């Protein structure tokens, strides 16, 4: 088996037995990236020498000792680029480590490579990157999903062993589903947001993208934990997430929300998801119908709250303190105007305009306040459903990966694709996507992965991983 398709725990064993050195692993990965990145475009940058320095210092007896992890380009790693795939930060280097980066380092991991994304994490195809196109390793004509498209493509294309992504409305789970890997968005507050470039602070969470459920649990073990530098970080947030990986699903109650099994889902996606649910039932879980009646307002609610927060967060890119500064400006107004005009791409500008509008006086109550009320109703829907069930199951996305460019001029159609992933962010709940089958879009074309989403109660990641592991084994 090739080195780069093995699981983190397999590699960990070889590192500890000295059958493999961290330097060999870094070389193997950098060779693979140099050979494969031109086609896939998962990485925006990588630094072999820096990774080798980290490898030389790595203690293989630490939990992630000597294992290189790829990092989305909006999570800071001291001294490395952190562009957010934006012209605005094209030449910016991180002045400190993010909380998640510190955790990885403390566990002995090596931070290797900066992964492409939609600019400032706004998008679901990675086509909004200002710095390069990422392609789906399963079919290079197709999108990898987004915004953590580089992370998912690197993991699925064997250019990374595992990666970090961020998820504001689906940006870990959706690309994981479209590329065929496991992606988990933890409960809001589980993983520190310190050093994650903010998009929508009440929704953003960092999380892992991996090839297996066990790898996901292993990484999560070392990413979680309280961080006083993030005021929303939860107190008791670390635990052993691997503890239920072999428990099975017998006796668990799994909810099937009617609102997530609707017209408009690709028939191949529906079939793969139905089969996975039948498998869960065969394995001894009880499938229970549930209702989440406010699902229909989730997308519109998100596209008010997320742009509102983004417009405030992105105000800091004023050409004074960070990144790009226009050379054309003659006075202060032009300085702001040209800097932001040149630095931001179209989607980012669209979000800032939307966000500024919904927060403006006269419209605030009609949009922002109303969206906050809708958000509470969506949260209550889940609370009620979780009185009856342990977990909720759904497709991760209504469609498999589309062709590059297919939705580029139709942002509204792209927004609607987030319908199944957004509610978990609005409610702050943990959610995971795992591969559950394939669909062949046209006869003779490559098969595309389908993702199954599991949404859990707050802090119930271990349960999601338990179900994911059982299903992964049963579908293998
Ligand atoms: N696709 C959604 C958006 O464009 C979600 C992005 C994300 O989770 N970062 O906002």
Short mmCIF file of N, CA and C in Angstrom, two decimals, residues 190 213-214 216-218 220-221 237-248 458-467 469:
data_model
loop_
_atom_site.label_atom_id
_atom_site.label_comp_id
_atom_site.label_asym_id
_atom_site.label_seq_id
_atom_site.Cartn_x
_atom_site.Cartn_y
_atom_site.Cartn_z
N UNK A 190 -16.09 24.21 20.48
CA UNK A 190 -15.23 23.06 20.79
C UNK A 190 -13.77 23.32 20.47
N UNK A 213 -13.00 7.57 9.55
CA UNK A 213 -13.62 8.06 10.78
C UNK A 213 -12.63 8.00 11.94
N UNK A 214 -11.83 6.92 11.99
CA UNK A 214 -10.87 6.79 13.10
C UNK A 214 -9.85 7.93 13.05
N UNK A 216 -10.40 10.87 11.90
CA UNK A 216 -11.13 12.07 12.30
C UNK A 216 -11.19 12.16 13.83
N UNK A 217 -11.50 11.03 14.47
CA UNK A 217 -11.57 11.00 15.93
C UNK A 217 -10.21 11.30 16.55
N UNK A 218 -9.17 10.73 15.96
CA UNK A 218 -7.81 10.93 16.48
C UNK A 218 -7.43 12.42 16.42
N UNK A 220 -9.45 14.99 16.20
CA UNK A 220 -10.33 15.77 17.06
C UNK A 220 -9.86 15.72 18.50
N UNK A 221 -9.36 14.54 18.91
CA UNK A 221 -8.83 14.40 20.28
C UNK A 221 -7.82 15.48 20.61
N UNK A 237 -14.05 20.98 26.91
CA UNK A 237 -14.32 20.62 25.52
C UNK A 237 -13.47 19.48 25.00
N UNK A 238 -12.56 18.93 25.79
CA UNK A 238 -11.77 17.80 25.26
C UNK A 238 -12.21 16.49 25.91
N UNK A 239 -12.14 15.44 25.17
CA UNK A 239 -12.50 14.11 25.66
C UNK A 239 -11.92 13.09 24.69
N UNK A 240 -12.08 11.79 24.98
CA UNK A 240 -11.57 10.79 24.05
C UNK A 240 -12.65 10.43 23.02
N UNK A 241 -12.47 10.96 21.82
CA UNK A 241 -13.49 10.76 20.78
C UNK A 241 -13.40 9.40 20.11
N UNK A 242 -12.36 8.62 20.44
CA UNK A 242 -12.23 7.30 19.81
C UNK A 242 -12.98 6.24 20.63
N UNK A 243 -13.54 6.64 21.78
CA UNK A 243 -14.00 5.60 22.71
C UNK A 243 -15.19 4.78 22.23
N UNK A 244 -15.98 5.31 21.30
CA UNK A 244 -17.14 4.55 20.84
C UNK A 244 -16.97 4.01 19.41
N UNK A 245 -15.74 4.03 18.89
CA UNK A 245 -15.58 3.66 17.48
C UNK A 245 -15.98 2.21 17.20
N UNK A 246 -15.92 1.36 18.21
CA UNK A 246 -16.28 -0.04 17.98
C UNK A 246 -17.56 -0.44 18.70
N UNK A 247 -18.37 0.53 19.06
CA UNK A 247 -19.56 0.22 19.86
C UNK A 247 -20.75 -0.24 19.01
N UNK A 248 -20.78 0.13 17.73
CA UNK A 248 -21.94 -0.23 16.90
C UNK A 248 -23.10 0.72 17.14
N UNK A 458 -25.65 18.87 21.06
CA UNK A 458 -24.44 19.61 21.45
C UNK A 458 -23.47 18.69 22.20
N UNK A 459 -22.21 18.77 21.86
CA UNK A 459 -21.13 18.02 22.52
C UNK A 459 -21.20 16.50 22.28
N UNK A 460 -21.99 16.06 21.32
CA UNK A 460 -22.16 14.62 21.12
C UNK A 460 -21.37 14.10 19.92
N UNK A 461 -20.20 14.70 19.66
CA UNK A 461 -19.36 14.26 18.55
C UNK A 461 -19.02 12.77 18.63
N UNK A 462 -18.78 12.27 19.86
CA UNK A 462 -18.38 10.86 20.00
C UNK A 462 -19.47 9.94 19.44
N UNK A 463 -20.73 10.36 19.60
CA UNK A 463 -21.85 9.57 19.08
C UNK A 463 -21.85 9.58 17.54
N UNK A 464 -21.59 10.74 16.96
CA UNK A 464 -21.54 10.83 15.49
C UNK A 464 -20.43 9.95 14.95
N UNK A 465 -19.29 9.97 15.64
CA UNK A 465 -18.15 9.17 15.19
C UNK A 465 -18.45 7.67 15.35
N UNK A 466 -19.19 7.34 16.39
CA UNK A 466 -19.60 5.95 16.61
C UNK A 466 -20.45 5.45 15.44
N UNK A 467 -21.44 6.25 15.04
CA UNK A 467 -22.33 5.85 13.95
C UNK A 467 -21.56 5.82 12.63
N UNK A 469 -18.38 5.31 12.16
CA UNK A 469 -17.46 4.17 12.12
C UNK A 469 -18.20 2.88 11.79
#
